[in-house]
Amino acid sequence: MQKIAVVTGASSGIGAATARRLATEGFHVVAAARRADRLAELVAEIGPEATAVECDVTSDASVARLAEVVTGLGGPLALLVNNAGGARGLDPVATGSVEDWKWMYDVNVLGTLRVTQALLPALEASGAGTIVTVGSTAAFTTYEGGGGYTAAKHAQTAVVGTLRLELCGKPVRVIEIDPGMVRTDEFSLNRFGGDRTKADSIYDGVKEPLVAEDIADVIAFAATRPQHVNIDRLVIRPIAQAAQHKVHREQ
Ligand code: 8X3
């Protein structure tokens, strides 16, 4: 049986691009996300190298079911890509919605925790496991309106760093990929509650923001190094974004 890779948040954006890419790298890909219709399309496109699992990383039961499906496939679990996450709102701390902050903590931090806990035994049992977590440049910087998201991403990176320490001596690598400005169909749209104009304005004048495939490429690279090589953390931005607030925009 082929080596298995699990990708969460696989129904769109970085997750879908990563699922497609890992299938070309020889993995059997378990594409996990909430939206079954989108997953079905993705898996049909990838072919027999993929399995769809409807999974909400904010639900313990749903994540337990994901682990069951992975076990049922029978192959070694070589790779987990913790990609599910997202931002809601761009309100200042003074008026930010507690509900939005709770959701961001749940999906980004506890989602990573739930899926990692559920799949860690299988990753370890494979004898050569890798966990790649998709963080963000928001994991190490702050910006106005980003309090809830940057707090969650800072917390997520703390979990990843802790896990790397705790797994030292065990056969599981712990890798973090931190993208900056990536233009995907949904990240900014979700952040702005579906307001397309506001979402698009984030990328105004930016000639070439990163795209999902750029991040998938780096995830695939990191995950396919020889097993003794652990890329702790990679920061990836478009050339037009030298720092969070330093973005070159053409008129
Ligand atoms: C996405 C990057 O700048 O929107 O994780 O926080 S940013």
XYZ file of N, CA and C and ligand atoms in Angstrom:
760
model
N 0.853 -1.211 0.000
C 0.000 0.000 0.000
C 0.880 1.249 0.000
N 0.417 2.238 -0.768
C 1.138 3.519 -0.821
C 1.179 4.182 0.546
N 2.156 5.085 0.714
C 2.185 5.921 1.916
C 0.982 6.853 1.875
N 0.428 7.101 3.052
C -0.766 7.951 3.124
C -0.392 9.352 3.603
N -1.027 10.350 2.991
C -0.937 11.737 3.473
C -2.346 12.230 3.751
N -2.544 12.829 4.904
C -3.836 13.433 5.237
C -3.694 14.950 5.111
N -4.633 15.570 4.409
C -4.635 17.026 4.273
C -5.965 17.549 4.792
N -5.936 18.407 5.798
C -7.188 18.999 6.286
C -7.450 20.316 5.551
N -8.694 20.725 5.556
C -9.058 21.949 4.830
C -8.812 21.778 3.340
N -9.081 20.572 2.842
C -8.676 20.221 1.473
C -9.687 20.615 0.408
N -10.797 21.250 0.808
C -11.829 21.499 -0.208
C -11.522 22.702 -1.089
N -10.556 23.527 -0.716
C -10.244 24.687 -1.558
C -8.841 25.191 -1.233
N -8.402 26.173 -1.976
C -7.184 26.917 -1.678
C -5.942 26.058 -1.487
N -5.177 26.380 -0.451
C -3.898 25.700 -0.205
C -4.113 24.205 0.020
N -5.186 23.843 0.708
C -5.437 22.433 1.000
C -5.691 21.627 -0.268
N -6.526 22.162 -1.152
C -6.826 21.443 -2.396
C -5.573 21.346 -3.266
N -4.832 22.439 -3.345
C -3.599 22.425 -4.160
C -2.597 21.427 -3.581
N -2.553 21.334 -2.263
C -1.621 20.407 -1.614
C -2.043 18.960 -1.856
N -3.341 18.700 -1.776
C -3.836 17.342 -2.043
C -3.457 16.917 -3.461
N -3.710 17.809 -4.425
C -3.368 17.493 -5.831
C -1.875 17.214 -5.957
N -1.088 18.072 -5.348
C 0.365 17.963 -5.508
C 0.919 16.691 -4.851
N 0.419 16.386 -3.658
C 0.951 15.205 -2.950
C 0.607 13.915 -3.691
N -0.533 13.909 -4.396
C -0.873 12.723 -5.187
C 0.173 12.517 -6.285
N 0.664 13.620 -6.846
C 1.691 13.480 -7.901
C 3.038 13.074 -7.313
N 3.185 13.236 -6.003
C 4.435 12.850 -5.323
C 4.377 11.406 -4.844
N 3.310 10.694 -5.168
C 3.250 9.268 -4.845
C 2.509 8.918 -3.560
N 1.890 9.901 -2.933
C 1.097 9.610 -1.727
C -0.321 9.202 -2.118
N -0.928 8.347 -1.286
C -2.381 8.227 -1.323
C -2.907 9.347 -0.421
N -3.693 10.240 -0.970
C -4.079 11.446 -0.228
C -5.475 11.299 0.366
N -5.571 11.503 1.665
C -6.877 11.586 2.317
C -7.219 13.069 2.416
N -8.187 13.476 1.611
C -8.595 14.881 1.567
C -9.749 15.078 2.539
N -9.504 15.866 3.580
C -10.505 16.053 4.638
C -10.969 17.506 4.664
N -12.275 17.687 4.724
C -12.847 19.039 4.837
C -14.324 18.912 5.133
N -14.956 20.058 5.417
C -16.378 20.014 5.762
C -17.266 19.799 4.543
N -16.880 20.339 3.391
C -17.792 20.367 2.251
C -17.629 19.139 1.350
N -18.552 18.203 1.526
C -18.461 16.910 0.835
C -18.522 17.066 -0.683
N -19.339 18.008 -1.177
C -19.471 18.150 -2.634
C -18.154 18.576 -3.268
N -17.497 19.518 -2.634
C -16.204 19.982 -3.155
C -15.152 18.884 -3.096
N -15.176 18.132 -1.996
C -14.207 17.043 -1.840
C -14.415 15.983 -2.909
N -15.685 15.698 -3.170
C -15.999 14.675 -4.177
C -15.425 15.084 -5.527
N -15.564 16.355 -5.869
C -15.005 16.851 -7.146
C -13.500 16.716 -7.169
N -12.885 17.085 -6.064
C -11.413 17.035 -5.981
C -10.896 15.608 -6.130
N -11.536 14.709 -5.423
C -11.098 13.310 -5.427
C -11.350 12.676 -6.798
N -12.456 13.068 -7.436
C -12.726 12.565 -8.790
C -11.626 13.040 -9.736
N -11.199 14.275 -9.528
C -10.151 14.836 -10.391
C -8.800 14.135 -10.147
N -8.473 13.890 -8.879
C -7.176 13.271 -8.560
C -7.150 11.807 -8.984
N -8.285 11.132 -8.787
C -8.343 9.724 -9.193
C -8.162 8.787 -8.014
N -7.762 7.538 -8.297
C -7.734 6.522 -7.241
C -6.693 6.798 -6.148
N -5.813 7.786 -6.385
C -4.817 8.105 -5.358
C -5.395 8.976 -4.247
N -6.697 9.176 -4.225
C -7.278 10.046 -3.195
C -8.545 9.458 -2.595
N -8.757 9.781 -1.330
C -9.977 9.402 -0.600
C -10.533 10.670 0.049
N -11.833 10.858 -0.061
C -12.463 12.031 0.559
C -13.027 11.659 1.923
N -12.823 12.510 2.902
C -13.446 12.313 4.216
C -14.048 13.637 4.663
N -15.348 13.621 4.879
C -16.008 14.825 5.385
C -15.564 15.006 6.831
N -14.973 16.123 7.134
C -14.413 16.294 8.484
C -14.416 17.758 8.888
N -14.923 17.999 10.083
C -14.908 19.341 10.667
C -13.906 19.291 11.816
N -12.818 20.018 11.701
C -11.753 19.919 12.726
C -12.168 20.534 14.059
N -13.339 21.192 14.095
C -13.811 21.713 15.380
C -14.691 20.697 16.113
N -14.821 19.508 15.544
C -15.656 18.470 16.174
C -14.806 17.257 16.542
N -14.829 16.878 17.816
C -14.071 15.693 18.266
C -14.528 14.443 17.523
N -15.854 14.299 17.385
C -16.402 13.088 16.760
C -15.990 13.005 15.295
N -16.009 14.137 14.633
C -15.662 14.179 13.219
C -14.187 13.813 13.016
N -13.347 14.298 13.892
C -11.913 13.995 13.782
C -11.655 12.518 14.126
N -12.405 11.980 15.068
C -12.264 10.555 15.403
C -12.619 9.700 14.185
N -13.648 10.122 13.464
C -14.069 9.399 12.257
C -12.970 9.465 11.185
N -12.327 10.625 11.073
C -11.206 10.761 10.119
C -10.120 9.732 10.443
N -9.789 9.628 11.735
C -8.742 8.675 12.148
C -9.149 7.242 11.810
N -10.432 6.936 11.976
C -10.924 5.586 11.646
C -10.751 5.271 10.161
N -11.102 6.250 9.332
C -10.973 6.044 7.880
C -9.505 5.824 7.521
N -8.631 6.614 8.112
C -7.193 6.493 7.812
C -6.702 5.109 8.225
N -7.085 4.680 9.402
C -6.676 3.344 9.863
C -7.195 2.269 8.920
N -8.443 2.439 8.480
C -9.075 1.460 7.601
C -8.384 1.310 6.254
N -7.652 2.330 5.826
C -6.964 2.248 4.532
C -5.820 1.236 4.572
N -5.267 1.045 5.762
C -4.294 -0.023 5.936
C -2.850 0.312 5.623
N -2.604 1.435 4.987
C -1.209 1.782 4.655
C -0.557 2.591 5.757
N 0.757 2.810 5.648
C 1.429 3.623 6.655
C 1.062 5.106 6.521
N 0.768 5.746 7.631
C 0.483 7.189 7.596
C 1.807 7.940 7.687
N 2.227 8.495 6.556
C 3.532 9.157 6.492
C 3.447 10.648 6.759
N 2.294 11.258 6.436
C 2.253 12.726 6.436
C 0.883 13.244 6.851
N 0.914 14.202 7.741
C -0.296 14.967 8.090
C -0.036 16.424 7.753
N -0.910 17.014 6.957
C -0.819 18.453 6.698
C -1.991 19.127 7.412
N -1.679 19.793 8.509
C -2.682 20.555 9.263
C -2.882 21.890 8.561
N -3.837 21.904 7.667
C -4.041 23.111 6.864
C -5.334 23.837 7.214
N -6.315 23.139 7.768
C -7.601 23.789 8.057
C -7.381 24.983 8.981
N -8.006 26.078 8.665
C -7.848 27.275 9.496
C -8.577 28.416 8.840
N -8.354 29.600 9.371
C -8.980 30.743 8.730
C -9.127 31.918 9.664
N -9.545 33.028 9.054
C -9.714 34.282 9.794
C -11.157 34.746 9.672
N -11.660 35.347 10.732
C -12.986 35.980 10.681
C -12.886 37.382 11.240
N -13.216 38.354 10.412
C -13.255 39.738 10.866
C -11.901 40.411 10.792
N -11.956 41.731 10.711
C -10.730 42.527 10.746
C -10.994 43.729 11.658
N -11.649 43.392 12.780
C -12.041 44.446 13.722
C -10.917 44.718 14.711
N -10.848 45.957 15.200
C -9.863 46.233 16.243
C -10.176 45.462 17.528
N -9.165 45.315 18.361
C -9.350 44.630 19.641
C -10.509 45.265 20.409
N -10.616 46.578 20.333
C -11.635 47.307 21.114
C -13.051 46.828 20.827
N -13.289 46.369 19.603
C -14.664 45.996 19.238
C -14.775 44.614 18.606
N -13.701 43.852 18.628
C -13.714 42.524 17.984
C -14.765 41.609 18.603
N -15.301 40.725 17.772
C -16.354 39.821 18.235
C -15.750 38.625 18.969
N -16.210 38.408 20.199
C -15.711 37.277 20.987
C -16.019 35.969 20.265
N -17.177 35.908 19.609
C -17.543 34.691 18.867
C -16.541 34.418 17.748
N -16.158 35.465 17.027
C -15.165 35.284 15.952
C -13.838 34.799 16.537
N -13.436 35.388 17.643
C -12.157 35.001 18.273
C -12.206 33.539 18.720
N -13.341 33.147 19.284
C -13.483 31.737 19.724
C -13.378 30.812 18.529
N -14.055 31.170 17.434
C -14.020 30.315 16.240
C -12.589 30.211 15.714
N -11.891 31.336 15.684
C -10.515 31.308 15.146
C -9.606 30.458 16.024
N -9.803 30.516 17.331
C -8.989 29.675 18.226
C -9.337 28.206 18.009
N -10.617 27.963 17.870
C -11.072 26.572 17.715
C -10.527 25.954 16.428
N -10.706 26.650 15.315
C -10.327 26.024 14.038
C -8.807 25.987 13.856
N -8.122 27.063 14.230
C -6.674 27.105 13.972
C -5.867 26.343 15.017
N -6.225 26.505 16.275
C -5.399 25.935 17.354
C -5.929 24.569 17.786
N -7.195 24.536 18.194
C -7.737 23.265 18.685
C -7.946 22.284 17.527
N -8.187 22.807 16.335
C -8.293 21.938 15.158
C -6.970 21.216 14.910
N -5.901 21.970 14.977
C -4.564 21.374 14.828
C -4.325 20.356 15.940
N -4.725 20.715 17.142
C -4.546 19.817 18.293
C -5.336 18.519 18.114
N -6.618 18.655 17.784
C -7.480 17.459 17.655
C -6.931 16.493 16.601
N -6.621 17.032 15.427
C -6.202 16.149 14.332
C -4.829 15.545 14.646
N -3.958 16.338 15.219
C -2.620 15.820 15.563
C -2.744 14.708 16.605
N -3.542 14.942 17.626
C -3.714 13.910 18.666
C -4.282 12.617 18.074
N -5.246 12.785 17.176
C -5.921 11.598 16.618
C -5.001 10.784 15.713
N -4.085 11.462 15.020
C -3.276 10.760 14.014
C -1.839 10.489 14.452
N -1.437 11.052 15.567
C -0.046 10.876 16.013
C 0.348 9.413 16.216
N -0.515 8.575 16.807
C -0.109 7.174 16.969
C 0.223 6.513 15.622
N -0.575 6.774 14.605
C -0.324 6.167 13.288
C 0.928 6.761 12.638
N 1.134 8.055 12.818
C 2.343 8.675 12.258
C 3.586 8.061 12.894
N 3.523 7.862 14.191
C 4.658 7.281 14.906
C 4.868 5.821 14.490
N 3.752 5.107 14.377
C 3.832 3.685 14.015
C 4.405 3.476 12.617
N 4.300 4.494 11.758
C 4.832 4.359 10.389
C 6.355 4.290 10.412
N 6.943 4.773 11.506
C 8.408 4.764 11.629
C 9.077 5.935 10.932
N 8.315 6.709 10.161
C 8.877 7.858 9.436
C 7.746 8.841 9.137
N 7.247 9.469 10.177
C 6.108 10.369 10.015
C 6.537 11.827 9.890
N 5.650 12.610 9.301
C 5.894 14.055 9.180
C 4.585 14.787 9.434
N 4.672 15.837 10.233
C 3.518 16.723 10.420
C 3.904 18.096 9.858
N 3.159 18.548 8.880
C 3.366 19.903 8.362
C 2.158 20.729 8.781
N 2.399 21.793 9.504
C 1.299 22.676 9.890
C 1.406 23.974 9.103
N 0.290 24.356 8.502
C 0.265 25.618 7.766
C -0.087 26.718 8.764
N 0.922 27.493 9.110
C 0.726 28.609 10.032
C 0.444 29.865 9.227
N 1.211 30.899 9.505
C 1.014 32.172 8.808
C 2.112 33.118 9.264
N 2.352 34.149 8.472
C 3.216 35.222 8.983
C 2.549 35.860 10.209
N 1.238 35.678 10.343
C 0.517 36.169 11.527
C 0.908 35.405 12.788
N 1.714 34.367 12.627
C 2.172 33.600 13.794
C 3.300 34.305 14.527
N 3.910 35.309 13.881
C 5.043 35.972 14.552
C 5.003 37.481 14.399
N 3.903 38.005 13.911
C 3.779 39.457 13.855
C 2.335 39.829 14.201
N 2.104 41.110 14.378
C 0.737 41.573 14.638
C 0.416 42.691 13.665
N -0.843 42.928 13.446
C -1.234 44.061 12.615
C -2.616 44.527 13.040
N -2.902 45.782 12.728
C -4.168 46.379 13.146
C -5.343 45.572 12.583
N -6.263 45.245 13.430
C -7.438 44.487 13.001
C -7.206 42.988 12.983
N -5.971 42.598 13.194
C -5.673 41.161 13.095
C -5.590 40.460 14.433
N -6.007 41.124 15.515
C -5.793 40.580 16.863
C -6.262 39.149 17.062
N -7.475 38.863 16.643
C -8.017 37.516 16.867
C -7.273 36.461 16.065
N -6.927 36.812 14.853
C -6.248 35.850 13.976
C -4.780 35.695 14.391
N -4.113 36.819 14.653
C -2.694 36.716 15.030
C -2.562 36.012 16.385
N -3.509 36.236 17.288
C -3.461 35.537 18.583
C -3.584 34.030 18.363
N -4.501 33.640 17.489
C -4.689 32.206 17.218
C -3.460 31.622 16.533
N -2.918 32.343 15.568
C -1.760 31.809 14.838
C -0.514 31.783 15.732
N -0.373 32.770 16.627
C 0.726 32.706 17.613
C 0.552 31.466 18.495
N -0.672 31.193 18.889
C -0.925 30.022 19.744
C -0.634 28.732 18.980
N -1.025 28.701 17.725
C -0.789 27.493 16.919
C 0.711 27.214 16.799
N 1.502 28.261 16.577
C 2.943 28.036 16.447
C 3.537 27.594 17.789
N 2.946 28.025 18.882
C 3.415 27.566 20.204
C 3.146 26.069 20.358
N 2.017 25.629 19.854
C 1.693 24.189 19.907
C 2.695 23.402 19.057
N 2.960 23.915 17.869
C 3.881 23.216 16.955
C 5.286 23.136 17.569
N 5.752 24.239 18.119
C 7.098 24.253 18.735
C 7.183 23.298 19.918
N 6.133 23.264 20.703
C 6.095 22.362 21.859
C 6.127 20.906 21.401
N 5.334 20.632 20.378
C 5.253 19.262 19.860
C 6.619 18.793 19.350
N 7.343 19.683 18.665
C 8.668 19.293 18.142
C 9.590 18.884 19.296
N 9.517 19.628 20.372
C 10.339 19.288 21.557
C 9.907 17.946 22.134
N 8.597 17.770 22.249
C 8.084 16.549 22.892
C 8.324 15.301 22.063
N 8.445 15.471 20.743
C 8.637 14.302 19.877
C 10.113 14.034 19.583
N 10.989 14.841 20.164
C 12.428 14.636 19.929
C 12.797 13.208 20.359
N 13.429 12.466 19.446
C 13.781 11.072 19.738
C 12.780 10.093 19.153
N 11.646 10.614 18.700
C 10.631 9.756 18.065
C 10.673 10.000 16.546
N 10.157 9.062 15.762
C 10.334 9.171 14.305
C 9.285 10.037 13.615
N 9.034 11.223 14.155
C 8.043 12.123 13.547
C 8.637 13.534 13.463
N 8.716 14.035 12.234
C 9.211 15.411 12.044
C 8.073 16.399 12.238
N 8.411 17.596 12.684
C 7.391 18.631 12.908
C 7.822 19.897 12.170
N 7.054 20.233 11.146
C 7.415 21.309 10.220
C 6.311 22.363 10.217
N 6.716 23.621 10.133
C 5.722 24.701 10.033
C 6.015 25.535 8.794
N 4.975 25.794 8.024
C 5.085 26.626 6.824
C 4.261 27.886 7.093
N 4.896 29.040 6.990
C 4.219 30.295 7.323
C 4.069 31.194 6.096
N 2.919 31.116 5.427
C 2.708 31.968 4.252
C 2.311 33.395 4.631
N 2.734 34.327 3.794
C 2.263 35.712 3.897
C 1.061 35.879 2.976
N 1.161 36.829 2.047
C 0.007 37.153 1.202
C -0.189 36.113 0.088
N -1.216 35.296 0.279
C -1.557 34.277 -0.724
C -2.957 34.588 -1.227
N -3.107 34.707 -2.514
C -4.447 34.971 -3.049
C -5.150 33.642 -3.312
N -6.099 33.316 -2.458
C -6.902 32.104 -2.660
C -8.355 32.551 -2.849
N -9.194 31.614 -3.242
C -10.600 31.965 -3.499
C -11.304 32.427 -2.229
N -10.880 31.890 -1.070
C -11.757 32.029 0.085
C -11.185 32.708 1.317
N -9.854 32.755 1.494
C -9.328 33.239 2.781
C -9.868 34.639 3.119
N -9.673 35.572 2.200
C -10.098 36.951 2.487
C -11.617 37.096 2.433
N -12.236 36.301 1.560
C -13.699 36.339 1.459
C -14.329 35.911 2.797
N -13.789 34.864 3.401
C -14.289 34.423 4.713
C -14.027 35.488 5.769
N -12.842 36.075 5.696
C -12.488 37.093 6.695
C -13.491 38.235 6.674
N -13.943 38.596 5.475
C -14.864 39.729 5.334
C -16.311 39.283 5.200
N -16.620 38.099 5.694
C -18.010 37.635 5.721
C -18.657 37.585 4.352
N -17.876 37.317 3.305
C -18.436 37.163 1.968
C -18.441 38.447 1.144
N -17.888 39.540 1.681
C -17.846 40.806 0.929
C -16.696 40.765 -0.084
N -17.050 40.501 -1.341
C -16.059 40.296 -2.394
C -15.209 41.549 -2.633
N -15.831 42.726 -2.595
C -15.090 43.963 -2.869
C -14.005 44.181 -1.823
N -14.388 44.003 -0.553
C -13.394 44.168 0.524
C -12.306 43.112 0.408
N -12.725 41.889 0.112
C -11.754 40.789 0.019
C -10.746 41.065 -1.089
N -11.241 41.503 -2.225
C -10.346 41.745 -3.365
C -9.404 42.915 -3.096
N -9.863 43.889 -2.294
C -9.050 45.090 -2.075
C -7.732 44.771 -1.351
N -7.677 43.647 -0.653
C -6.442 43.238 0.037
C -5.294 43.101 -0.983
N -5.659 42.691 -2.191
C -4.631 42.405 -3.202
C -4.500 43.542 -4.218
N -5.155 44.702 -3.951
C -5.130 45.821 -4.899
C -3.708 46.195 -5.291
N -3.436 46.187 -6.577
C -2.148 46.669 -7.088
C -0.982 45.725 -6.839
N -1.227 44.616 -6.144
C -0.128 43.658 -5.898
C -0.014 42.790 -7.146
N 1.105 42.942 -7.821
C 1.234 42.338 -9.144
C 1.106 40.814 -9.081
N 1.832 40.218 -8.190
C 1.781 38.753 -8.134
C 1.759 38.255 -6.698
N 0.575 38.267 -6.070
C 0.518 37.624 -4.748
C 0.841 36.134 -4.932
N 1.199 35.475 -3.865
C 1.380 34.023 -3.978
C 0.044 33.382 -4.319
N 0.105 32.193 -4.869
C -1.107 31.409 -5.105
C -0.972 30.089 -4.350
N -2.090 29.387 -4.236
C -2.113 28.155 -3.427
C -1.039 27.163 -3.869
N -0.814 27.091 -5.175
C 0.164 26.120 -5.696
C 1.578 26.440 -5.215
N 1.862 27.725 -4.974
C 3.200 28.080 -4.458
C 3.418 27.457 -3.079
N 2.370 27.474 -2.271
C 2.504 26.916 -0.918
C 2.526 25.389 -0.977
N 1.691 24.829 -1.847
C 1.691 23.367 -2.017
C 3.071 22.880 -2.441
N 3.710 23.650 -3.287
C 5.047 23.302 -3.772
C 6.036 23.230 -2.602
N 5.942 24.191 -1.716
C 6.873 24.231 -0.585
C 6.546 23.132 0.435
N 5.263 22.868 0.628
C 4.868 21.766 1.525
C 5.423 20.451 0.978
N 5.255 20.243 -0.324
C 5.747 19.000 -0.940
C 7.264 18.907 -0.802
N 7.941 20.023 -1.009
C 9.405 20.030 -0.867
C 9.802 19.628 0.555
N 9.212 20.301 1.522
C 9.590 20.044 2.919
C 9.295 18.598 3.314
N 8.174 18.078 2.816
C 7.742 16.733 3.224
C 8.500 15.629 2.503
N 9.204 15.967 1.442
C 9.891 14.917 0.678
C 11.411 14.982 0.824
N 11.904 15.776 1.782
C 13.351 15.717 2.104
C 13.618 14.382 2.788
N 14.875 13.946 2.763
C 15.205 12.725 3.522
C 14.731 12.852 4.974
N 14.315 11.729 5.546
C 13.601 11.768 6.829
C 14.414 12.396 7.974
N 15.752 12.383 7.850
C 16.532 12.974 8.949
C 16.577 14.506 8.859
N 16.056 15.063 7.774
C 16.089 16.524 7.581
C 14.765 17.111 8.069
N 14.829 17.935 9.109
C 13.614 18.585 9.623
C 13.678 20.079 9.349
N 12.853 20.533 8.422
C 12.757 21.978 8.192
C 11.805 22.505 9.253
N 12.360 23.114 10.271
C 11.516 23.556 11.395
C 10.410 24.491 10.925
N 10.851 25.525 10.152
C 9.897 26.577 9.845
C 10.335 27.326 8.587
N 9.404 27.562 7.702
C 9.699 28.329 6.486
C 8.702 29.475 6.371
N 9.213 30.668 6.082
C 8.371 31.848 5.869
C 8.368 32.138 4.369
N 7.183 32.275 3.798
C 7.071 32.462 2.352
C 6.166 33.653 2.071
N 6.710 34.616 1.360
C 5.892 35.778 0.968
C 6.077 36.020 -0.525
N 5.153 36.787 -1.136
C 5.413 37.228 -2.502
C 6.528 38.269 -2.487
N 7.197 38.419 -3.597
C 8.312 39.374 -3.650
C 7.821 40.795 -3.357
N 6.541 41.058 -3.633
C 5.994 42.408 -3.403
C 5.738 42.698 -1.921
N 5.873 41.690 -1.055
C 5.592 41.882 0.375
C 6.878 41.647 1.173
N 7.592 42.739 1.460
C 8.863 42.600 2.173
C 8.640 42.384 3.666
N 7.515 42.833 4.164
C 7.125 42.647 5.570
C 5.615 42.850 5.629
N 5.010 42.562 6.781
C 3.548 42.627 6.869
C 2.975 43.926 6.297
N 3.584 45.064 6.673
C 3.066 46.360 6.237
C 3.817 46.927 5.035
N 4.782 46.214 4.539
C 5.602 46.757 3.443
C 5.250 46.003 2.171
N 4.173 46.488 1.522
C 3.669 45.816 0.330
C 3.753 46.777 -0.856
N 4.409 46.344 -1.901
C 4.504 47.183 -3.103
C 3.224 47.038 -3.903
N 2.548 48.165 -4.121
C 1.302 48.156 -4.903
C 1.488 49.061 -6.110
N 1.190 48.533 -7.283
C 1.295 49.344 -8.503
C 0.014 50.145 -8.658
N 0.147 51.366 -9.194
C -1.020 52.265 -9.326
C -1.869 51.866 -10.516
C -2.574 35.044 6.074
C -1.625 36.154 6.136
O -1.389 38.696 6.450
O -3.647 37.837 6.251
O -2.346 34.034 7.004
O -2.384 37.464 8.262
S -2.313 37.590 6.801
